[in-house]
């Protein structure tokens, strides 16, 4: 029906399953396929191991921190990348030991660091000189020796992606700039303070369809590690080249395969390290590429309206029962998606017509602009949006006081489990406080 990428690896629901899920849990509904998610992780692990022996993959839990998915990622052999105390609490609740997590953040709070230390965090990725001094103030002698510190570096590469998810360039709030000497000063300061400096990290951006920036980020942090050995005799035990591998939101997106990608990045690192005696564990922390394509969002069509349009002559709006609050990505990043009808009320025709899918929020709330849908789409039909397993559930809000959707997990045996329930009305009111004089 809709033209697909050459090798369409994205999970999609069949009509029978979609109808069953909608009946069981209502819509809008996030759905994640367990088999697909496990296979994505296995492929990535295999690809990385094949390219580099001493490799380690951390699941960037910000992409989807639903408890069950974090648990599955850990079960499959990933450590967990957390970017806040909240994400760390989720990982711990999923049964992941603190020493199998590492903590990111450009402005970590004392309480956040203390909580991580109390839970024997695997390593802390330090992001600023202020954080180094903060750590100096709170690390006990024992923690100073045992806590691994990794420095996040800004390698100064500009990736080809949306400006809002680009982080590797020099003008970034993240990490220590290599070119201006900050990274070297940070490393020296850690050594001077007796920190257990474990190695270096960079993450240059997200949804990268062109991997050149990651290749060059890997090369630059490896070269930096060599420089630190030559100048200060410091030998890095760990290098992490971040996440960022892109996925196929639409048929136009052609991300690089995991095997090819791992080979490319590893080659850049290996070339820089050759003959230097530095033999680090090499880490990656993918989020989107592990979980995005394993998930879909199921909506029910509520209103279909055709209006005059200056640009198009006529525009057909299809209003679904979700929107900006369950998928802010079109509004934030201009993201495009593949939208398909899954369960027609009546027999479907093959004829397609461009329609604009909008949400039910009190603003323009255009989700998917002029996207091909069956010409006989009807109120009550179910539509699925592919590739919503990353940065949808984790970025959902309660705007307009809509309950955030539930997430269902399709199990390996064909059954399904609710892994996150819809917000309840009680929950929504639970945070509200009416001062006595207003009561
Ligand atoms: N490591 C670090 C330090 C990161 O900042 C990120 C993503 C990742 C790993 C995982 O990157 P991935 O493999 O998922 O590309 N909300 C945006 C994405 C923000 C990404 C932030 N950092 C979106 O919806 O596109």
Short mmCIF file of C-alpha atoms and ligand atoms in Angstrom, two decimals:
data_model
loop_
_atom_site.label_atom_id
_atom_site.label_comp_id
_atom_site.label_asym_id
_atom_site.label_seq_id
_atom_site.Cartn_x
_atom_site.Cartn_y
_atom_site.Cartn_z
CA UNK A 1 0.00 0.00 0.00
CA UNK A 2 2.59 2.54 1.15
CA UNK A 3 6.00 2.40 -0.45
CA UNK A 4 8.44 0.87 2.00
CA UNK A 5 12.23 1.15 2.33
CA UNK A 6 14.17 -1.47 0.37
CA UNK A 7 14.47 -3.61 3.48
CA UNK A 8 11.63 -2.61 5.76
CA UNK A 9 12.69 -3.84 9.18
CA UNK A 10 10.03 -1.95 11.11
CA UNK A 11 7.50 -3.72 13.25
CA UNK A 12 3.84 -3.28 12.27
CA UNK A 13 0.60 -4.72 13.64
CA UNK A 14 -1.74 -7.02 11.78
CA UNK A 15 -5.43 -6.21 11.76
CA UNK A 16 -6.37 -9.04 14.15
CA UNK A 17 -3.81 -8.08 16.75
CA UNK A 18 -4.58 -4.36 16.42
CA UNK A 19 -8.28 -4.99 17.03
CA UNK A 20 -7.52 -7.20 20.03
CA UNK A 21 -5.15 -4.64 21.56
CA UNK A 22 -7.53 -1.74 21.04
CA UNK A 23 -10.30 -3.76 22.67
CA UNK A 24 -8.11 -4.80 25.60
CA UNK A 25 -6.41 -1.50 26.41
CA UNK A 26 -8.15 1.27 24.45
CA UNK A 27 -6.48 3.89 22.27
CA UNK A 28 -4.22 5.75 21.89
CA UNK A 29 -1.89 2.92 22.72
CA UNK A 30 1.85 2.41 22.43
CA UNK A 31 2.69 -1.13 21.39
CA UNK A 32 6.16 -2.68 21.51
CA UNK A 33 7.03 -6.04 20.02
CA UNK A 34 9.29 -8.01 22.38
CA UNK A 35 10.77 -10.24 19.69
CA UNK A 36 11.63 -7.29 17.47
CA UNK A 37 13.22 -5.37 20.36
CA UNK A 38 15.29 -8.37 21.50
CA UNK A 39 16.42 -9.00 17.95
CA UNK A 40 17.51 -5.41 17.44
CA UNK A 41 19.63 -5.64 20.60
CA UNK A 42 21.09 -9.01 19.59
CA UNK A 43 21.99 -7.75 16.14
CA UNK A 44 23.70 -4.68 17.57
CA UNK A 45 25.61 -6.74 20.16
CA UNK A 46 26.71 -9.27 17.54
CA UNK A 47 27.74 -6.55 15.11
CA UNK A 48 29.74 -4.68 17.70
CA UNK A 49 31.41 -7.84 19.08
CA UNK A 50 32.32 -8.96 15.58
CA UNK A 51 34.03 -5.63 14.97
CA UNK A 52 35.63 -5.24 18.42
CA UNK A 53 36.26 -7.90 21.01
CA UNK A 54 36.12 -5.85 24.18
CA UNK A 55 32.86 -4.11 23.39
CA UNK A 56 30.01 -3.02 25.62
CA UNK A 57 26.56 -1.75 24.72
CA UNK A 58 24.52 0.41 27.05
CA UNK A 59 20.86 0.96 26.30
CA UNK A 60 20.18 4.72 26.37
CA UNK A 61 17.08 4.45 28.52
CA UNK A 62 15.93 7.99 27.72
CA UNK A 63 14.68 6.53 24.42
CA UNK A 64 12.14 4.40 26.26
CA UNK A 65 12.44 3.94 30.00
CA UNK A 66 9.44 1.69 30.45
CA UNK A 67 10.45 -0.71 33.24
CA UNK A 68 9.90 -3.91 31.25
CA UNK A 69 11.95 -2.65 28.29
CA UNK A 70 14.85 -1.62 30.50
CA UNK A 71 14.71 -5.10 32.04
CA UNK A 72 14.71 -6.78 28.62
CA UNK A 73 17.68 -4.69 27.49
CA UNK A 74 19.59 -5.74 30.60
CA UNK A 75 18.59 -9.39 30.17
CA UNK A 76 19.93 -9.26 26.62
CA UNK A 77 23.34 -8.11 27.85
CA UNK A 78 23.21 -4.32 27.80
CA UNK A 79 24.27 -2.11 30.64
CA UNK A 80 21.98 0.89 31.15
CA UNK A 81 22.73 4.52 30.32
CA UNK A 82 20.76 6.82 32.61
CA UNK A 83 20.61 10.58 32.32
CA UNK A 84 18.92 11.38 35.63
CA UNK A 85 18.12 10.05 39.07
CA UNK A 86 14.66 9.15 37.75
CA UNK A 87 16.08 6.96 34.99
CA UNK A 88 18.46 5.39 37.49
CA UNK A 89 15.55 4.63 39.82
CA UNK A 90 13.75 2.91 36.93
CA UNK A 91 16.82 0.80 36.11
CA UNK A 92 17.20 -0.20 39.77
CA UNK A 93 13.49 -1.03 39.98
CA UNK A 94 13.93 -3.22 36.89
CA UNK A 95 16.51 -5.19 38.86
CA UNK A 96 19.58 -3.75 37.15
CA UNK A 97 22.41 -3.38 39.68
CA UNK A 98 23.72 0.17 40.06
CA UNK A 99 27.16 -0.92 38.91
CA UNK A 100 25.64 -1.92 35.55
CA UNK A 101 24.40 1.66 34.97
CA UNK A 102 26.23 4.85 34.15
CA UNK A 103 25.08 8.36 34.82
CA UNK A 104 25.01 11.22 32.33
CA UNK A 105 23.85 14.80 32.73
CA UNK A 106 25.21 18.28 32.10
CA UNK A 107 23.97 19.66 35.44
CA UNK A 108 23.81 16.82 37.90
CA UNK A 109 22.48 17.74 41.30
CA UNK A 110 24.31 16.84 44.50
CA UNK A 111 21.40 14.60 45.54
CA UNK A 112 21.48 12.90 42.13
CA UNK A 113 25.22 12.19 42.38
CA UNK A 114 24.86 11.06 45.99
CA UNK A 115 22.03 8.68 45.04
CA UNK A 116 24.16 7.26 42.23
CA UNK A 117 27.15 6.81 44.55
CA UNK A 118 24.99 5.20 47.23
CA UNK A 119 23.92 2.69 44.58
CA UNK A 120 27.49 1.94 43.45
CA UNK A 121 27.01 3.46 40.00
CA UNK A 122 29.11 1.79 37.28
CA UNK A 123 30.58 5.10 36.21
CA UNK A 124 29.77 8.79 36.19
CA UNK A 125 30.19 10.72 32.96
CA UNK A 126 31.48 14.09 34.15
CA UNK A 127 30.40 16.98 31.98
CA UNK A 128 31.91 20.18 33.41
CA UNK A 129 34.63 21.61 35.66
CA UNK A 130 31.93 22.49 38.19
CA UNK A 131 30.90 18.85 38.34
CA UNK A 132 34.51 17.74 38.88
CA UNK A 133 34.79 20.10 41.85
CA UNK A 134 31.38 19.00 43.13
CA UNK A 135 32.53 15.38 43.00
CA UNK A 136 35.72 16.33 44.81
CA UNK A 137 33.56 17.69 47.60
CA UNK A 138 31.31 14.65 47.99
CA UNK A 139 33.47 11.61 47.20
CA UNK A 140 34.61 9.77 50.31
CA UNK A 141 38.18 8.42 50.21
CA UNK A 142 36.87 4.99 49.45
CA UNK A 143 34.54 6.27 46.71
CA UNK A 144 37.36 8.32 45.20
CA UNK A 145 39.27 5.13 44.55
CA UNK A 146 36.33 2.98 43.51
CA UNK A 147 34.12 5.32 41.47
CA UNK A 148 34.96 5.32 37.81
CA UNK A 149 34.86 8.74 36.19
CA UNK A 150 34.53 9.16 32.44
CA UNK A 151 34.92 12.57 30.80
CA UNK A 152 32.40 13.59 28.17
CA UNK A 153 34.24 15.28 25.33
CA UNK A 154 32.98 17.64 22.66
CA UNK A 155 35.00 16.59 19.63
CA UNK A 156 33.87 19.56 17.54
CA UNK A 157 32.14 17.72 14.71
CA UNK A 158 28.90 18.91 13.11
CA UNK A 159 26.61 15.98 12.32
CA UNK A 160 23.95 16.04 9.62
CA UNK A 161 20.76 15.95 11.71
CA UNK A 162 18.16 18.22 13.21
CA UNK A 163 19.85 21.10 15.08
CA UNK A 164 17.96 20.23 18.26
CA UNK A 165 19.50 16.77 18.46
CA UNK A 166 23.02 17.72 17.43
CA UNK A 167 25.55 17.70 20.28
CA UNK A 168 29.04 17.02 18.93
CA UNK A 169 29.83 20.52 17.65
CA UNK A 170 32.08 22.95 19.53
CA UNK A 171 29.19 25.22 20.54
CA UNK A 172 27.40 22.76 22.81
CA UNK A 173 26.43 22.70 26.47
CA UNK A 174 27.74 19.13 26.73
CA UNK A 175 31.20 18.04 27.74
CA UNK A 176 34.74 19.36 27.47
CA UNK A 177 35.98 20.84 24.23
CA UNK A 178 39.03 19.04 22.86
CA UNK A 179 40.31 21.78 20.58
CA UNK A 180 40.42 24.59 23.16
CA UNK A 181 42.31 22.50 25.73
CA UNK A 182 39.39 22.07 28.17
CA UNK A 183 39.37 18.29 27.79
CA UNK A 184 43.06 18.05 28.63
CA UNK A 185 42.69 20.35 31.64
CA UNK A 186 39.72 18.28 32.86
CA UNK A 187 41.73 15.06 32.57
CA UNK A 188 44.66 16.63 34.43
CA UNK A 189 42.36 17.91 37.16
CA UNK A 190 40.81 14.45 37.66
CA UNK A 191 44.28 12.89 37.95
CA UNK A 192 45.43 15.62 40.32
CA UNK A 193 42.40 14.97 42.56
CA UNK A 194 43.14 11.25 42.66
CA UNK A 195 39.97 10.32 40.77
CA UNK A 196 39.67 6.92 39.17
CA UNK A 197 39.67 8.32 35.62
CA UNK A 198 38.29 5.47 33.56
CA UNK A 199 38.23 7.00 30.07
CA UNK A 200 36.48 9.26 27.59
CA UNK A 201 33.09 9.59 25.97
CA UNK A 202 31.49 11.47 23.10
CA UNK A 203 27.99 11.54 21.64
CA UNK A 204 27.75 13.70 18.55
CA UNK A 205 24.04 13.62 17.77
CA UNK A 206 20.96 11.54 17.20
CA UNK A 207 19.00 10.13 14.22
CA UNK A 208 22.18 10.17 12.16
CA UNK A 209 21.59 8.72 8.72
CA UNK A 210 25.06 9.79 7.66
CA UNK A 211 27.52 8.19 10.14
CA UNK A 212 30.50 10.38 9.20
CA UNK A 213 30.19 12.51 12.36
CA UNK A 214 30.23 9.42 14.58
CA UNK A 215 33.21 8.00 12.72
CA UNK A 216 35.11 11.20 13.15
CA UNK A 217 33.94 11.59 16.80
CA UNK A 218 35.35 8.11 17.53
CA UNK A 219 38.58 8.96 15.79
CA UNK A 220 38.96 12.23 17.69
CA UNK A 221 38.37 10.80 21.17
CA UNK A 222 40.78 7.95 20.40
CA UNK A 223 43.39 10.47 19.23
CA UNK A 224 42.75 12.43 22.41
CA UNK A 225 43.38 9.28 24.46
CA UNK A 226 46.71 8.83 22.63
CA UNK A 227 47.57 12.45 23.33
CA UNK A 228 46.86 11.97 27.05
CA UNK A 229 49.16 8.95 27.13
CA UNK A 230 51.95 10.81 25.32
CA UNK A 231 51.69 13.94 27.43
CA UNK A 232 50.67 12.63 30.85
CA UNK A 233 51.30 8.89 30.81
CA UNK A 234 47.58 8.35 31.38
CA UNK A 235 46.18 5.19 29.74
CA UNK A 236 42.43 5.21 29.08
CA UNK A 237 40.72 1.93 29.90
CA UNK A 238 37.40 2.87 28.31
CA UNK A 239 36.17 4.84 25.33
CA UNK A 240 32.50 5.36 24.52
CA UNK A 241 31.35 6.73 21.17
CA UNK A 242 27.74 7.36 22.27
CA UNK A 243 24.57 6.51 20.39
CA UNK A 244 23.03 8.16 17.39
CA UNK A 245 22.49 5.56 14.68
CA UNK A 246 19.38 6.57 12.71
CA UNK A 247 16.22 4.61 11.97
CA UNK A 248 13.65 4.49 9.15
CA UNK A 249 10.80 6.79 10.13
CA UNK A 250 9.69 6.88 6.51
CA UNK A 251 10.59 5.01 3.38
CA UNK A 252 12.94 7.87 2.52
CA UNK A 253 15.19 7.16 5.51
CA UNK A 254 17.96 4.70 4.75
CA UNK A 255 20.01 4.22 7.91
CA UNK A 256 23.27 2.34 7.75
CA UNK A 257 23.08 -1.33 8.86
CA UNK A 258 24.39 -2.12 12.35
CA UNK A 259 27.23 -4.34 11.10
CA UNK A 260 28.50 -1.81 8.59
CA UNK A 261 28.14 0.98 11.12
CA UNK A 262 30.05 -0.83 13.88
CA UNK A 263 32.84 -1.75 11.47
CA UNK A 264 33.17 1.88 10.38
CA UNK A 265 33.36 3.34 13.88
CA UNK A 266 35.66 0.60 15.20
CA UNK A 267 38.01 1.03 12.28
CA UNK A 268 38.34 4.76 13.04
CA UNK A 269 39.12 4.05 16.69
CA UNK A 270 41.50 1.17 15.94
CA UNK A 271 43.45 3.17 13.39
CA UNK A 272 43.99 5.96 15.90
CA UNK A 273 45.05 3.54 18.67
CA UNK A 274 47.27 1.27 16.59
CA UNK A 275 50.67 0.66 18.14
CA UNK A 276 50.01 2.93 21.11
CA UNK A 277 49.52 0.23 23.73
CA UNK A 278 46.08 1.62 24.55
CA UNK A 279 43.57 -1.23 24.46
CA UNK A 280 40.33 0.07 25.94
CA UNK A 281 36.90 -1.43 26.39
CA UNK A 282 34.89 0.27 23.65
CA UNK A 283 31.33 1.31 24.49
CA UNK A 284 28.31 2.50 22.56
CA UNK A 285 25.02 3.69 24.01
CA UNK A 286 22.31 3.44 21.36
CA UNK A 287 18.71 4.25 22.27
CA UNK A 288 16.61 4.97 19.19
CA UNK A 289 18.17 2.30 16.97
CA UNK A 290 17.34 -0.39 19.54
CA UNK A 291 13.74 0.47 20.26
CA UNK A 292 12.20 2.90 17.73
CA UNK A 293 11.39 0.39 15.01
CA UNK A 294 9.99 -2.12 17.53
CA UNK A 295 7.11 0.16 18.49
CA UNK A 296 3.94 1.56 16.93
CA UNK A 297 1.23 3.86 18.19
CA UNK A 298 -2.36 2.83 17.65
CA UNK A 299 -4.96 5.59 17.29
CA UNK A 300 -8.66 5.60 16.49
CA UNK A 301 -9.99 8.02 13.91
CA UNK A 302 -12.64 10.26 15.48
CA UNK A 303 -13.36 13.02 12.97
CA UNK A 304 -12.76 13.45 9.23
CA UNK A 305 -13.22 16.96 7.88
CA UNK A 306 -12.46 18.50 4.49
CA UNK A 307 -11.72 22.24 4.44
CA UNK A 308 -10.71 24.79 1.79
CA UNK A 309 -6.94 25.28 1.67
CA UNK A 310 -4.96 28.05 -0.03
CA UNK A 311 -2.01 25.75 -0.58
CA UNK A 312 -3.87 22.61 -1.62
CA UNK A 313 -7.33 23.67 -2.79
CA UNK A 314 -8.80 21.29 -0.24
CA UNK A 315 -7.37 19.55 2.77
CA UNK A 316 -8.80 16.56 4.58
CA UNK A 317 -8.12 16.53 8.31
CA UNK A 318 -8.22 13.21 10.11
CA UNK A 319 -8.43 13.75 13.88
CA UNK A 320 -7.12 10.93 16.03
CA UNK A 321 -7.58 10.40 19.76
CA UNK A 322 -4.01 11.40 20.70
CA UNK A 323 -1.59 14.03 19.46
CA UNK A 324 1.11 16.37 20.67
CA UNK A 325 1.03 14.90 24.18
CA UNK A 326 1.88 11.36 23.08
CA UNK A 327 4.14 12.33 20.17
CA UNK A 328 5.73 15.78 20.39
CA UNK A 329 8.34 14.93 17.74
CA UNK A 330 6.56 16.36 14.66
CA UNK A 331 6.11 19.68 16.48
CA UNK A 332 9.62 19.71 17.97
CA UNK A 333 11.73 18.38 15.14
CA UNK A 334 9.44 18.40 12.10
CA UNK A 335 9.61 14.59 12.17
CA UNK A 336 7.84 12.59 9.49
CA UNK A 337 6.31 9.16 10.03
CA UNK A 338 4.73 6.29 8.16
CA UNK A 339 1.01 6.10 8.90
CA UNK A 340 -1.10 3.08 7.93
CA UNK A 341 -4.69 2.02 8.40
CA UNK A 342 -4.79 -1.28 10.24
CA UNK A 343 -8.37 -2.11 10.95
CA UNK A 344 -11.01 -0.69 8.64
CA UNK A 345 -14.62 -0.75 9.76
CA UNK A 346 -15.54 -1.83 6.25
CA UNK A 347 -13.67 -3.42 3.35
CA UNK A 348 -10.68 -1.31 2.40
CA UNK A 349 -10.13 0.14 -1.07
CA UNK A 350 -6.62 0.39 -2.55
CA UNK A 351 -7.07 3.97 -3.58
CA UNK A 352 -4.91 6.36 -1.57
CA UNK A 353 -5.48 10.02 -0.85
CA UNK A 354 -3.28 12.48 1.00
CA UNK A 355 -4.75 13.47 4.36
CA UNK A 356 -3.47 15.48 7.29
CA UNK A 357 -3.56 13.62 10.57
CA UNK A 358 -4.11 15.94 13.50
CA UNK A 359 -4.38 15.37 17.22
CA UNK A 360 -7.09 16.44 19.62
CA UNK A 361 -5.17 19.17 21.43
CA UNK A 362 -6.27 22.77 21.57
CA UNK A 363 -3.74 24.00 19.05
CA UNK A 364 -2.81 23.27 15.46
CA UNK A 365 -1.38 19.98 16.60
CA UNK A 366 -0.63 18.68 13.13
CA UNK A 367 0.87 15.25 13.54
CA UNK A 368 1.40 13.99 10.04
CA UNK A 369 1.03 16.45 7.22
CA UNK A 370 -0.42 15.25 3.93
CA UNK A 371 0.25 11.57 4.33
CA UNK A 372 -1.26 8.91 2.03
CA UNK A 373 -4.20 7.04 3.59
CA UNK A 374 -6.98 4.92 2.06
CA UNK A 375 -9.51 7.16 0.31
CA UNK A 376 -12.35 5.38 2.11
CA UNK A 377 -10.89 5.94 5.61
CA UNK A 378 -13.79 6.11 8.06
CA UNK A 379 -14.49 7.39 11.53
CA UNK A 380 -13.81 4.47 13.89
CA UNK A 381 -10.94 3.00 11.83
CA UNK A 382 -7.70 2.22 13.59
CA UNK A 383 -4.48 3.67 12.25
CA UNK A 384 -0.96 2.78 13.31
CA UNK A 385 2.05 5.03 13.22
CA UNK A 386 5.25 3.08 12.71
CA UNK A 387 8.59 3.59 14.43
CA UNK A 388 7.31 5.20 17.62
CA UNK A 389 9.15 2.96 20.09
CA UNK A 390 11.72 5.65 20.95
CA UNK A 391 11.24 9.16 22.34
CA UNK A 392 7.45 8.93 22.32
CA UNK A 393 6.41 7.27 25.57
CA UNK A 394 9.45 8.81 27.30
CA UNK A 395 8.56 12.31 26.05
CA UNK A 396 4.80 12.12 26.60
CA UNK A 397 3.09 14.85 28.61
CA UNK A 398 -0.28 15.59 30.17
CA UNK A 399 -0.92 18.71 28.07
CA UNK A 400 -4.63 19.57 28.03
CA UNK A 401 -4.82 17.11 30.92
CA UNK A 402 -4.93 14.10 28.66
CA UNK A 403 -3.89 10.88 30.34
CA UNK A 404 -0.66 9.56 28.85
CA UNK A 405 -1.30 6.37 26.85
CA UNK A 406 -0.68 2.86 28.09
CA UNK A 407 2.02 0.62 26.60
CA UNK A 408 1.32 -2.97 25.64
CA UNK A 409 4.08 -5.49 25.03
CA UNK A 410 3.52 -8.22 22.45
CA UNK A 411 5.10 -11.28 24.01
CA UNK A 412 7.19 -13.97 22.37
CA UNK A 413 4.33 -16.49 22.66
CA UNK A 414 1.88 -14.24 20.82
CA UNK A 415 0.11 -13.03 23.98
CA UNK A 416 0.27 -9.44 25.18
CA UNK A 417 0.95 -7.77 28.52
CA UNK A 418 0.22 -4.29 29.73
CA UNK A 419 3.62 -2.87 30.75
CA UNK A 420 2.56 0.69 31.50
CA UNK A 421 -1.03 1.61 32.21
CA UNK A 422 -2.77 4.76 31.10
CA UNK A 423 -2.65 7.67 33.60
CA UNK A 424 -5.65 7.63 35.87
CA UNK A 425 -7.83 10.63 36.71
CA UNK A 426 -6.97 10.15 40.39
CA UNK A 427 -3.30 10.41 39.53
CA UNK A 428 -3.95 13.61 37.67
CA UNK A 429 -5.59 15.19 40.69
CA UNK A 430 -3.16 13.71 43.20
CA UNK A 431 -0.56 16.47 42.74
CA UNK A 432 -3.03 19.32 43.09
CA UNK A 433 -3.30 21.29 46.31
CA UNK A 434 -6.05 23.76 47.00
CA UNK A 435 -4.91 26.22 49.69
CA UNK A 436 -7.37 26.30 52.58
CA UNK A 437 -8.73 29.75 51.74
CA UNK A 438 -9.55 28.61 48.19
CA UNK A 439 -11.11 25.34 49.24
N1 LIG B 1 24.09 8.96 24.72
C1 LIG B 1 23.90 10.25 25.00
C2 LIG B 1 24.85 10.94 25.85
C3 LIG B 1 22.78 10.93 24.50
O1 LIG B 1 22.60 12.20 24.78
C4 LIG B 1 21.86 10.22 23.69
C5 LIG B 1 20.67 10.88 23.17
C6 LIG B 1 22.08 8.86 23.44
C7 LIG B 1 23.23 8.26 23.97
C8 LIG B 1 21.16 8.02 22.63
O2 LIG B 1 21.09 8.48 21.33
P1 LIG B 1 20.25 7.67 20.22
O3 LIG B 1 20.96 6.38 19.95
O4 LIG B 1 18.89 7.45 20.78
O5 LIG B 1 20.25 8.58 19.06
N2 LIG B 1 14.30 13.56 21.88
C9 LIG B 1 15.08 13.49 20.66
C10 LIG B 1 16.35 12.70 20.83
C11 LIG B 1 17.26 13.28 21.87
C12 LIG B 1 18.51 12.46 22.00
C13 LIG B 1 19.25 12.85 23.21
N3 LIG B 1 20.41 12.11 23.45
C14 LIG B 1 14.22 12.86 19.56
O6 LIG B 1 13.07 12.55 19.80
O7 LIG B 1 14.68 12.74 18.43
#
